[in-house]
Amino acid sequence: MPQLDTATYLKNIDFKRKSIFVVHEKLERTLPRHTHTKSQLTYVEGGIAYIFIANKTYIIPARHYVWIPSGLEHYLNVRNAATVTHNLYFYTHDDHLNPFYQKLGIYPINSLLFEMLIFTENWIGTIEKKDPGYRFLAAIKDILPQLSTRSFPIALPTTSNMRLRPIVLYLSQNFAQPLTLENLADRFGMGARTLSRLFQSTMSISFLQYLKLLRTVKAIELIMFSDKTTTEIAYLTGYNSLAAFSKAFFQLTNIRPSDFGKKG
């Protein structure tokens, strides 16, 4: 199957609603914000992808997949050419049978699911019930609720607020610096209490929570795309000790940074 242009890709997802549409890609593709009637499973192999939904950016690390329910507006971004995505778009007539299928989730894969997803490379395009491979692909959907019980929790809020956007941009470029609410407020000419309320009112998160999330996302990127040691990454993301970094990372991901990405 030749490489699809974006318009054809999106059109083919819902071409036959009772089918399963399969696409495997290794490229830096950014689809526009869109919806489809099918549910979507995207597995990220060998890198990181990002999914943007409403006012949040979710990180999808290697060895994880995202489940996107039918009708949820989103777009997916893969920023590294070494990242491979396996995309399965499923019929939805049975989604009501389990609440798993009706909510967004990012989940780690185990060895069984990993082997099954890699095996899906045997098929590409629209797979109907009469076609070889349909039952195998349908079995993947059927077992997801049993295999996937804990969602990966890293979601970085975004904002269109004109007062907060330059502050968020500054944080994204200076996350390794010794940042405090007070010195950040001074830099942008406002009081600390005003800035604190701005974070809470526009993104429903405190400044410190946002900074911890941002540093965790940056740490995950460094783990996946650099050869830095865990200690080096701790200092590069603004922590003054490996212990403090490891504790913060584990609190958010339930994975120790030294173990993260080992199987990626």
PDB file of C-alpha atoms in Angstrom:
ATOM      1  CA  MET A   1       0.000   0.000   0.000  1.00  0.00           C
ATOM      2  CA  PRO A   2       1.594   3.315  -1.036  1.00  0.00           C
ATOM      3  CA  GLN A   3       2.094   6.182   1.415  1.00  0.00           C
ATOM      4  CA  LEU A   4      -1.231   7.958   1.855  1.00  0.00           C
ATOM      5  CA  ASP A   5      -1.555  11.724   1.706  1.00  0.00           C
ATOM      6  CA  THR A   6      -3.248  13.251   4.742  1.00  0.00           C
ATOM      7  CA  ALA A   7      -6.649  13.846   3.130  1.00  0.00           C
ATOM      8  CA  THR A   8      -6.871  10.263   1.841  1.00  0.00           C
ATOM      9  CA  TYR A   9      -5.670   8.895   5.176  1.00  0.00           C
ATOM     10  CA  LEU A  10      -8.449  10.657   7.081  1.00  0.00           C
ATOM     11  CA  LYS A  11     -11.089   9.725   4.520  1.00  0.00           C
ATOM     12  CA  ASN A  12     -10.146   6.045   4.571  1.00  0.00           C
ATOM     13  CA  ILE A  13     -10.486   5.717   8.361  1.00  0.00           C
ATOM     14  CA  ASP A  14     -14.286   5.800   8.177  1.00  0.00           C
ATOM     15  CA  PHE A  15     -14.647   4.464   4.619  1.00  0.00           C
ATOM     16  CA  LYS A  16     -16.289   1.248   5.870  1.00  0.00           C
ATOM     17  CA  ARG A  17     -17.590   1.676   9.401  1.00  0.00           C
ATOM     18  CA  LYS A  18     -17.732  -2.035  10.272  1.00  0.00           C
ATOM     19  CA  SER A  19     -14.161  -2.625   9.149  1.00  0.00           C
ATOM     20  CA  ILE A  20     -10.777  -2.227  10.845  1.00  0.00           C
ATOM     21  CA  PHE A  21      -8.405   0.255   9.208  1.00  0.00           C
ATOM     22  CA  VAL A  22      -4.689  -0.435   9.704  1.00  0.00           C
ATOM     23  CA  VAL A  23      -1.747   1.906   9.050  1.00  0.00           C
ATOM     24  CA  HIS A  24       1.899   1.541  10.098  1.00  0.00           C
ATOM     25  CA  GLU A  25       4.134   4.580   9.683  1.00  0.00           C
ATOM     26  CA  LYS A  26       7.686   5.723  10.227  1.00  0.00           C
ATOM     27  CA  LEU A  27       7.661   9.412   9.500  1.00  0.00           C
ATOM     28  CA  GLU A  28       7.181  12.785  11.146  1.00  0.00           C
ATOM     29  CA  ARG A  29       3.502  13.173  10.307  1.00  0.00           C
ATOM     30  CA  THR A  30       1.225  15.737  11.936  1.00  0.00           C
ATOM     31  CA  LEU A  31      -2.447  15.214  11.183  1.00  0.00           C
ATOM     32  CA  PRO A  32      -4.748  18.224  11.554  1.00  0.00           C
ATOM     33  CA  ARG A  33      -7.268  18.324  14.387  1.00  0.00           C
ATOM     34  CA  HIS A  34      -9.963  15.839  13.432  1.00  0.00           C
ATOM     35  CA  THR A  35     -12.560  13.327  14.579  1.00  0.00           C
ATOM     36  CA  HIS A  36     -13.693   9.979  13.222  1.00  0.00           C
ATOM     37  CA  THR A  37     -16.495   7.557  13.978  1.00  0.00           C
ATOM     38  CA  LYS A  38     -14.091   4.689  14.606  1.00  0.00           C
ATOM     39  CA  SER A  39     -12.201   4.189  17.852  1.00  0.00           C
ATOM     40  CA  GLN A  40      -8.416   4.379  17.543  1.00  0.00           C
ATOM     41  CA  LEU A  41      -5.471   2.481  18.995  1.00  0.00           C
ATOM     42  CA  THR A  42      -2.045   3.960  18.278  1.00  0.00           C
ATOM     43  CA  TYR A  43       1.033   2.164  19.558  1.00  0.00           C
ATOM     44  CA  VAL A  44       4.296   4.115  19.686  1.00  0.00           C
ATOM     45  CA  GLU A  45       7.418   2.052  19.000  1.00  0.00           C
ATOM     46  CA  GLY A  46      10.901   3.439  19.554  1.00  0.00           C
ATOM     47  CA  GLY A  47      10.142   7.002  20.555  1.00  0.00           C
ATOM     48  CA  ILE A  48       7.539   9.463  21.769  1.00  0.00           C
ATOM     49  CA  ALA A  49       4.330  10.811  20.296  1.00  0.00           C
ATOM     50  CA  TYR A  50       2.061  13.566  21.589  1.00  0.00           C
ATOM     51  CA  ILE A  51      -1.691  13.771  21.417  1.00  0.00           C
ATOM     52  CA  PHE A  52      -3.466  17.118  21.705  1.00  0.00           C
ATOM     53  CA  ILE A  53      -7.024  17.139  23.023  1.00  0.00           C
ATOM     54  CA  ALA A  54      -8.903  20.311  23.955  1.00  0.00           C
ATOM     55  CA  ASN A  55      -6.554  22.186  26.306  1.00  0.00           C
ATOM     56  CA  LYS A  56      -4.158  19.373  27.195  1.00  0.00           C
ATOM     57  CA  THR A  57      -1.147  17.725  25.627  1.00  0.00           C
ATOM     58  CA  TYR A  58      -0.750  14.042  26.497  1.00  0.00           C
ATOM     59  CA  ILE A  59       2.582  12.293  26.142  1.00  0.00           C
ATOM     60  CA  ILE A  60       2.670   8.789  24.672  1.00  0.00           C
ATOM     61  CA  PRO A  61       6.044   7.232  25.509  1.00  0.00           C
ATOM     62  CA  ALA A  62       7.612   4.250  23.789  1.00  0.00           C
ATOM     63  CA  ARG A  63       6.101   0.904  24.818  1.00  0.00           C
ATOM     64  CA  HIS A  64       2.759   2.620  25.371  1.00  0.00           C
ATOM     65  CA  TYR A  65      -0.377   2.961  23.284  1.00  0.00           C
ATOM     66  CA  VAL A  66      -3.199   5.477  23.294  1.00  0.00           C
ATOM     67  CA  TRP A  67      -6.865   4.563  23.030  1.00  0.00           C
ATOM     68  CA  ILE A  68      -8.966   7.344  21.502  1.00  0.00           C
ATOM     69  CA  PRO A  69     -12.735   6.829  21.695  1.00  0.00           C
ATOM     70  CA  SER A  70     -15.059   7.506  18.795  1.00  0.00           C
ATOM     71  CA  GLY A  71     -15.869  11.158  18.104  1.00  0.00           C
ATOM     72  CA  LEU A  72     -13.144  12.720  20.283  1.00  0.00           C
ATOM     73  CA  GLU A  73     -11.500  15.651  18.503  1.00  0.00           C
ATOM     74  CA  HIS A  74      -7.709  15.349  18.584  1.00  0.00           C
ATOM     75  CA  TYR A  75      -4.500  15.434  16.662  1.00  0.00           C
ATOM     76  CA  LEU A  76      -1.368  13.351  17.019  1.00  0.00           C
ATOM     77  CA  ASN A  77       2.176  14.610  16.611  1.00  0.00           C
ATOM     78  CA  VAL A  78       5.286  12.481  16.108  1.00  0.00           C
ATOM     79  CA  ARG A  79       8.428  14.595  16.369  1.00  0.00           C
ATOM     80  CA  ASN A  80      11.160  12.086  15.668  1.00  0.00           C
ATOM     81  CA  ALA A  81      11.691  10.191  12.423  1.00  0.00           C
ATOM     82  CA  ALA A  82      12.894   7.126  14.348  1.00  0.00           C
ATOM     83  CA  THR A  83       9.478   6.716  15.961  1.00  0.00           C
ATOM     84  CA  VAL A  84       7.179   4.090  14.444  1.00  0.00           C
ATOM     85  CA  THR A  85       3.433   4.238  15.016  1.00  0.00           C
ATOM     86  CA  HIS A  86       1.031   1.345  14.548  1.00  0.00           C
ATOM     87  CA  ASN A  87      -2.508   2.649  14.066  1.00  0.00           C
ATOM     88  CA  LEU A  88      -5.614   0.488  14.318  1.00  0.00           C
ATOM     89  CA  TYR A  89      -9.042   2.064  13.797  1.00  0.00           C
ATOM     90  CA  PHE A  90     -11.864  -0.146  15.066  1.00  0.00           C
ATOM     91  CA  TYR A  91     -15.605  -0.500  14.474  1.00  0.00           C
ATOM     92  CA  THR A  92     -17.642   0.851  17.403  1.00  0.00           C
ATOM     93  CA  HIS A  93     -20.858  -1.194  17.478  1.00  0.00           C
ATOM     94  CA  ASP A  94     -19.679  -2.999  20.651  1.00  0.00           C
ATOM     95  CA  ASP A  95     -18.007  -0.052  22.425  1.00  0.00           C
ATOM     96  CA  HIS A  96     -20.945   0.268  24.824  1.00  0.00           C
ATOM     97  CA  LEU A  97     -20.155  -3.142  26.323  1.00  0.00           C
ATOM     98  CA  ASN A  98     -17.173  -1.894  28.325  1.00  0.00           C
ATOM     99  CA  PRO A  99     -16.447   1.606  29.708  1.00  0.00           C
ATOM    100  CA  PHE A 100     -12.792   1.164  28.676  1.00  0.00           C
ATOM    101  CA  TYR A 101     -13.707   1.896  25.049  1.00  0.00           C
ATOM    102  CA  GLN A 102     -15.472   5.144  25.887  1.00  0.00           C
ATOM    103  CA  LYS A 103     -12.615   7.115  27.471  1.00  0.00           C
ATOM    104  CA  LEU A 104      -9.205   8.343  26.431  1.00  0.00           C
ATOM    105  CA  GLY A 105      -6.346   6.364  27.950  1.00  0.00           C
ATOM    106  CA  ILE A 106      -2.598   5.871  27.541  1.00  0.00           C
ATOM    107  CA  TYR A 107      -1.424   2.444  28.644  1.00  0.00           C
ATOM    108  CA  PRO A 108       1.797   0.411  28.842  1.00  0.00           C
ATOM    109  CA  ILE A 109       1.910  -2.763  26.788  1.00  0.00           C
ATOM    110  CA  ASN A 110       2.940  -6.177  28.058  1.00  0.00           C
ATOM    111  CA  SER A 111       4.762  -8.857  26.084  1.00  0.00           C
ATOM    112  CA  LEU A 112       1.562 -10.441  24.759  1.00  0.00           C
ATOM    113  CA  LEU A 113       0.132  -7.201  23.419  1.00  0.00           C
ATOM    114  CA  PHE A 114       3.524  -6.155  22.062  1.00  0.00           C
ATOM    115  CA  GLU A 115       3.816  -9.346  19.986  1.00  0.00           C
ATOM    116  CA  MET A 116       0.248  -9.020  18.749  1.00  0.00           C
ATOM    117  CA  LEU A 117       0.715  -5.391  17.698  1.00  0.00           C
ATOM    118  CA  ILE A 118       3.950  -6.153  15.880  1.00  0.00           C
ATOM    119  CA  PHE A 119       2.197  -9.027  14.105  1.00  0.00           C
ATOM    120  CA  THR A 120      -0.374  -6.556  12.747  1.00  0.00           C
ATOM    121  CA  GLU A 121       2.319  -5.444  10.292  1.00  0.00           C
ATOM    122  CA  ASN A 122       1.026  -8.351   8.174  1.00  0.00           C
ATOM    123  CA  TRP A 123      -1.960  -6.181   7.253  1.00  0.00           C
ATOM    124  CA  ILE A 124      -2.483  -2.641   6.042  1.00  0.00           C
ATOM    125  CA  GLY A 125      -5.490  -0.717   4.819  1.00  0.00           C
ATOM    126  CA  THR A 126      -9.173  -1.616   5.237  1.00  0.00           C
ATOM    127  CA  ILE A 127      -9.736  -5.088   6.712  1.00  0.00           C
ATOM    128  CA  GLU A 128     -13.316  -6.368   6.553  1.00  0.00           C
ATOM    129  CA  LYS A 129     -14.954  -9.275   8.369  1.00  0.00           C
ATOM    130  CA  LYS A 130     -14.530 -11.508   5.319  1.00  0.00           C
ATOM    131  CA  ASP A 131     -10.783 -10.793   5.081  1.00  0.00           C
ATOM    132  CA  PRO A 132      -7.884 -12.789   6.536  1.00  0.00           C
ATOM    133  CA  GLY A 133      -6.605 -11.093   9.672  1.00  0.00           C
ATOM    134  CA  TYR A 134      -9.925  -9.609  10.769  1.00  0.00           C
ATOM    135  CA  ARG A 135     -10.414 -12.045  13.645  1.00  0.00           C
ATOM    136  CA  PHE A 136      -6.862 -11.522  14.865  1.00  0.00           C
ATOM    137  CA  LEU A 137      -7.240  -7.735  14.809  1.00  0.00           C
ATOM    138  CA  ALA A 138     -10.650  -7.954  16.507  1.00  0.00           C
ATOM    139  CA  ALA A 139      -9.085 -10.103  19.247  1.00  0.00           C
ATOM    140  CA  ILE A 140      -6.701  -7.246  20.069  1.00  0.00           C
ATOM    141  CA  LYS A 141      -9.639  -4.947  20.724  1.00  0.00           C
ATOM    142  CA  ASP A 142     -11.403  -7.595  22.789  1.00  0.00           C
ATOM    143  CA  ILE A 143      -8.511  -8.114  25.238  1.00  0.00           C
ATOM    144  CA  LEU A 144      -7.618  -4.451  25.827  1.00  0.00           C
ATOM    145  CA  PRO A 145      -9.885  -3.929  28.875  1.00  0.00           C
ATOM    146  CA  GLN A 146      -8.315  -6.917  30.631  1.00  0.00           C
ATOM    147  CA  LEU A 147      -4.712  -5.962  29.831  1.00  0.00           C
ATOM    148  CA  SER A 148      -4.945  -2.203  30.354  1.00  0.00           C
ATOM    149  CA  THR A 149      -6.002  -1.176  33.831  1.00  0.00           C
ATOM    150  CA  ARG A 150      -3.761   1.799  34.681  1.00  0.00           C
ATOM    151  CA  SER A 151      -3.466   4.788  32.383  1.00  0.00           C
ATOM    152  CA  PHE A 152      -0.215   6.736  32.040  1.00  0.00           C
ATOM    153  CA  PRO A 153      -1.022  10.062  33.735  1.00  0.00           C
ATOM    154  CA  ILE A 154       1.191  12.685  32.073  1.00  0.00           C
ATOM    155  CA  ALA A 155      -1.004  15.436  30.603  1.00  0.00           C
ATOM    156  CA  LEU A 156       0.467  18.907  30.254  1.00  0.00           C
ATOM    157  CA  PRO A 157      -2.171  21.673  30.242  1.00  0.00           C
ATOM    158  CA  THR A 158      -2.037  24.286  27.505  1.00  0.00           C
ATOM    159  CA  THR A 159      -3.689  27.701  27.329  1.00  0.00           C
ATOM    160  CA  SER A 160      -4.743  30.379  24.886  1.00  0.00           C
ATOM    161  CA  ASN A 161      -4.801  33.033  27.647  1.00  0.00           C
ATOM    162  CA  MET A 162      -2.775  35.972  26.341  1.00  0.00           C
ATOM    163  CA  ARG A 163      -1.310  36.787  29.769  1.00  0.00           C
ATOM    164  CA  LEU A 164      -0.261  33.239  30.542  1.00  0.00           C
ATOM    165  CA  ARG A 165       0.990  32.114  27.119  1.00  0.00           C
ATOM    166  CA  PRO A 166       4.294  34.043  27.225  1.00  0.00           C
ATOM    167  CA  ILE A 167       4.891  32.745  30.747  1.00  0.00           C
ATOM    168  CA  VAL A 168       4.314  29.146  29.655  1.00  0.00           C
ATOM    169  CA  LEU A 169       6.655  29.704  26.693  1.00  0.00           C
ATOM    170  CA  TYR A 170       9.319  31.081  29.030  1.00  0.00           C
ATOM    171  CA  LEU A 171       8.966  28.038  31.291  1.00  0.00           C
ATOM    172  CA  SER A 172       9.320  25.651  28.346  1.00  0.00           C
ATOM    173  CA  GLN A 173      12.632  27.322  27.449  1.00  0.00           C
ATOM    174  CA  ASN A 174      13.970  27.752  30.990  1.00  0.00           C
ATOM    175  CA  PHE A 175      12.638  24.738  32.907  1.00  0.00           C
ATOM    176  CA  ALA A 176      16.128  23.830  34.134  1.00  0.00           C
ATOM    177  CA  GLN A 177      16.571  27.144  35.938  1.00  0.00           C
ATOM    178  CA  PRO A 178      15.852  27.602  39.688  1.00  0.00           C
ATOM    179  CA  LEU A 179      12.321  28.896  39.129  1.00  0.00           C
ATOM    180  CA  THR A 180       9.963  30.126  41.819  1.00  0.00           C
ATOM    181  CA  LEU A 181       6.513  31.648  41.655  1.00  0.00           C
ATOM    182  CA  GLU A 182       7.916  34.892  43.046  1.00  0.00           C
ATOM    183  CA  ASN A 183      10.798  35.363  40.608  1.00  0.00           C
ATOM    184  CA  LEU A 184       8.590  34.376  37.681  1.00  0.00           C
ATOM    185  CA  ALA A 185       5.940  36.899  38.737  1.00  0.00           C
ATOM    186  CA  ASP A 186       8.587  39.623  39.047  1.00  0.00           C
ATOM    187  CA  ARG A 187       9.901  38.859  35.568  1.00  0.00           C
ATOM    188  CA  PHE A 188       6.440  39.348  34.065  1.00  0.00           C
ATOM    189  CA  GLY A 189       5.455  42.348  36.151  1.00  0.00           C
ATOM    190  CA  MET A 190       2.739  40.911  38.337  1.00  0.00           C
ATOM    191  CA  GLY A 191       2.241  39.810  41.910  1.00  0.00           C
ATOM    192  CA  ALA A 192       2.860  36.225  42.988  1.00  0.00           C
ATOM    193  CA  ARG A 193      -0.746  35.826  44.141  1.00  0.00           C
ATOM    194  CA  THR A 194      -2.016  37.124  40.801  1.00  0.00           C
ATOM    195  CA  LEU A 195       0.150  34.665  38.880  1.00  0.00           C
ATOM    196  CA  SER A 196      -0.887  31.811  41.158  1.00  0.00           C
ATOM    197  CA  ARG A 197      -4.567  32.590  40.529  1.00  0.00           C
ATOM    198  CA  LEU A 198      -3.893  32.825  36.788  1.00  0.00           C
ATOM    199  CA  PHE A 199      -2.512  29.284  36.680  1.00  0.00           C
ATOM    200  CA  GLN A 200      -5.440  27.950  38.687  1.00  0.00           C
ATOM    201  CA  SER A 201      -8.155  29.811  36.797  1.00  0.00           C
ATOM    202  CA  THR A 202      -6.907  29.129  33.259  1.00  0.00           C
ATOM    203  CA  MET A 203      -5.336  25.663  33.548  1.00  0.00           C
ATOM    204  CA  SER A 204      -6.757  24.300  36.828  1.00  0.00           C
ATOM    205  CA  ILE A 205      -3.270  23.546  38.104  1.00  0.00           C
ATOM    206  CA  SER A 206      -0.818  25.249  40.450  1.00  0.00           C
ATOM    207  CA  PHE A 207       2.432  26.750  39.218  1.00  0.00           C
ATOM    208  CA  LEU A 208       4.473  24.094  41.056  1.00  0.00           C
ATOM    209  CA  GLN A 209       2.355  21.246  39.668  1.00  0.00           C
ATOM    210  CA  TYR A 210       2.750  22.636  36.162  1.00  0.00           C
ATOM    211  CA  LEU A 211       6.522  22.974  36.544  1.00  0.00           C
ATOM    212  CA  LYS A 212       6.836  19.417  37.862  1.00  0.00           C
ATOM    213  CA  LEU A 213       4.805  18.096  34.903  1.00  0.00           C
ATOM    214  CA  LEU A 214       6.846  20.122  32.418  1.00  0.00           C
ATOM    215  CA  ARG A 215      10.130  18.872  33.855  1.00  0.00           C
ATOM    216  CA  THR A 216       8.866  15.287  33.759  1.00  0.00           C
ATOM    217  CA  VAL A 217       7.939  15.610  30.086  1.00  0.00           C
ATOM    218  CA  LYS A 218      11.379  17.056  29.305  1.00  0.00           C
ATOM    219  CA  ALA A 219      13.027  14.269  31.310  1.00  0.00           C
ATOM    220  CA  ILE A 220      11.114  11.621  29.358  1.00  0.00           C
ATOM    221  CA  GLU A 221      12.274  13.201  26.100  1.00  0.00           C
ATOM    222  CA  LEU A 222      15.893  13.153  27.298  1.00  0.00           C
ATOM    223  CA  ILE A 223      15.600   9.540  28.436  1.00  0.00           C
ATOM    224  CA  MET A 224      14.238   8.481  25.059  1.00  0.00           C
ATOM    225  CA  PHE A 225      16.344  10.626  22.733  1.00  0.00           C
ATOM    226  CA  SER A 226      19.707  11.133  24.424  1.00  0.00           C
ATOM    227  CA  ASP A 227      22.451   9.065  25.982  1.00  0.00           C
ATOM    228  CA  LYS A 228      22.523  11.157  29.165  1.00  0.00           C
ATOM    229  CA  THR A 229      22.748   9.384  32.502  1.00  0.00           C
ATOM    230  CA  THR A 230      19.889   9.627  34.981  1.00  0.00           C
ATOM    231  CA  THR A 231      22.007  11.925  37.143  1.00  0.00           C
ATOM    232  CA  GLU A 232      22.734  14.225  34.196  1.00  0.00           C
ATOM    233  CA  ILE A 233      19.038  14.335  33.302  1.00  0.00           C
ATOM    234  CA  ALA A 234      18.170  15.246  36.894  1.00  0.00           C
ATOM    235  CA  TYR A 235      20.327  18.373  36.732  1.00  0.00           C
ATOM    236  CA  LEU A 236      19.314  19.180  33.156  1.00  0.00           C
ATOM    237  CA  THR A 237      15.683  19.305  34.237  1.00  0.00           C
ATOM    238  CA  GLY A 238      16.195  21.590  37.216  1.00  0.00           C
ATOM    239  CA  TYR A 239      16.672  19.219  40.148  1.00  0.00           C
ATOM    240  CA  ASN A 240      19.558  19.643  42.571  1.00  0.00           C
ATOM    241  CA  SER A 241      19.859  15.945  43.348  1.00  0.00           C
ATOM    242  CA  LEU A 242      19.169  12.576  41.761  1.00  0.00           C
ATOM    243  CA  ALA A 243      17.029  11.599  44.750  1.00  0.00           C
ATOM    244  CA  ALA A 244      14.724  14.618  44.353  1.00  0.00           C
ATOM    245  CA  PHE A 245      14.388  13.988  40.618  1.00  0.00           C
ATOM    246  CA  SER A 246      13.677  10.270  41.045  1.00  0.00           C
ATOM    247  CA  LYS A 247      11.050  10.955  43.707  1.00  0.00           C
ATOM    248  CA  ALA A 248       9.222  13.547  41.592  1.00  0.00           C
ATOM    249  CA  PHE A 249       9.393  11.375  38.468  1.00  0.00           C
ATOM    250  CA  PHE A 250       8.054   8.316  40.280  1.00  0.00           C
ATOM    251  CA  GLN A 251       5.230  10.290  41.889  1.00  0.00           C
ATOM    252  CA  LEU A 252       3.932  11.292  38.464  1.00  0.00           C
ATOM    253  CA  THR A 253       4.631   8.197  36.377  1.00  0.00           C
ATOM    254  CA  ASN A 254       4.782   5.342  38.906  1.00  0.00           C
ATOM    255  CA  ILE A 255       8.016   4.347  37.132  1.00  0.00           C
ATOM    256  CA  ARG A 256      11.539   5.080  38.278  1.00  0.00           C
ATOM    257  CA  PRO A 257      13.524   7.121  35.723  1.00  0.00           C
ATOM    258  CA  SER A 258      16.279   4.488  35.709  1.00  0.00           C
ATOM    259  CA  ASP A 259      13.705   1.912  34.539  1.00  0.00           C
ATOM    260  CA  PHE A 260      11.813   4.120  32.090  1.00  0.00           C
ATOM    261  CA  GLY A 261      12.327   3.287  28.435  1.00  0.00           C
ATOM    262  CA  LYS A 262      14.434   0.184  29.083  1.00  0.00           C
ATOM    263  CA  LYS A 263      12.302  -1.788  26.673  1.00  0.00           C
ATOM    264  CA  GLY A 264      11.763   1.093  24.238  1.00  0.00           C
TER     265      GLY A 264
END
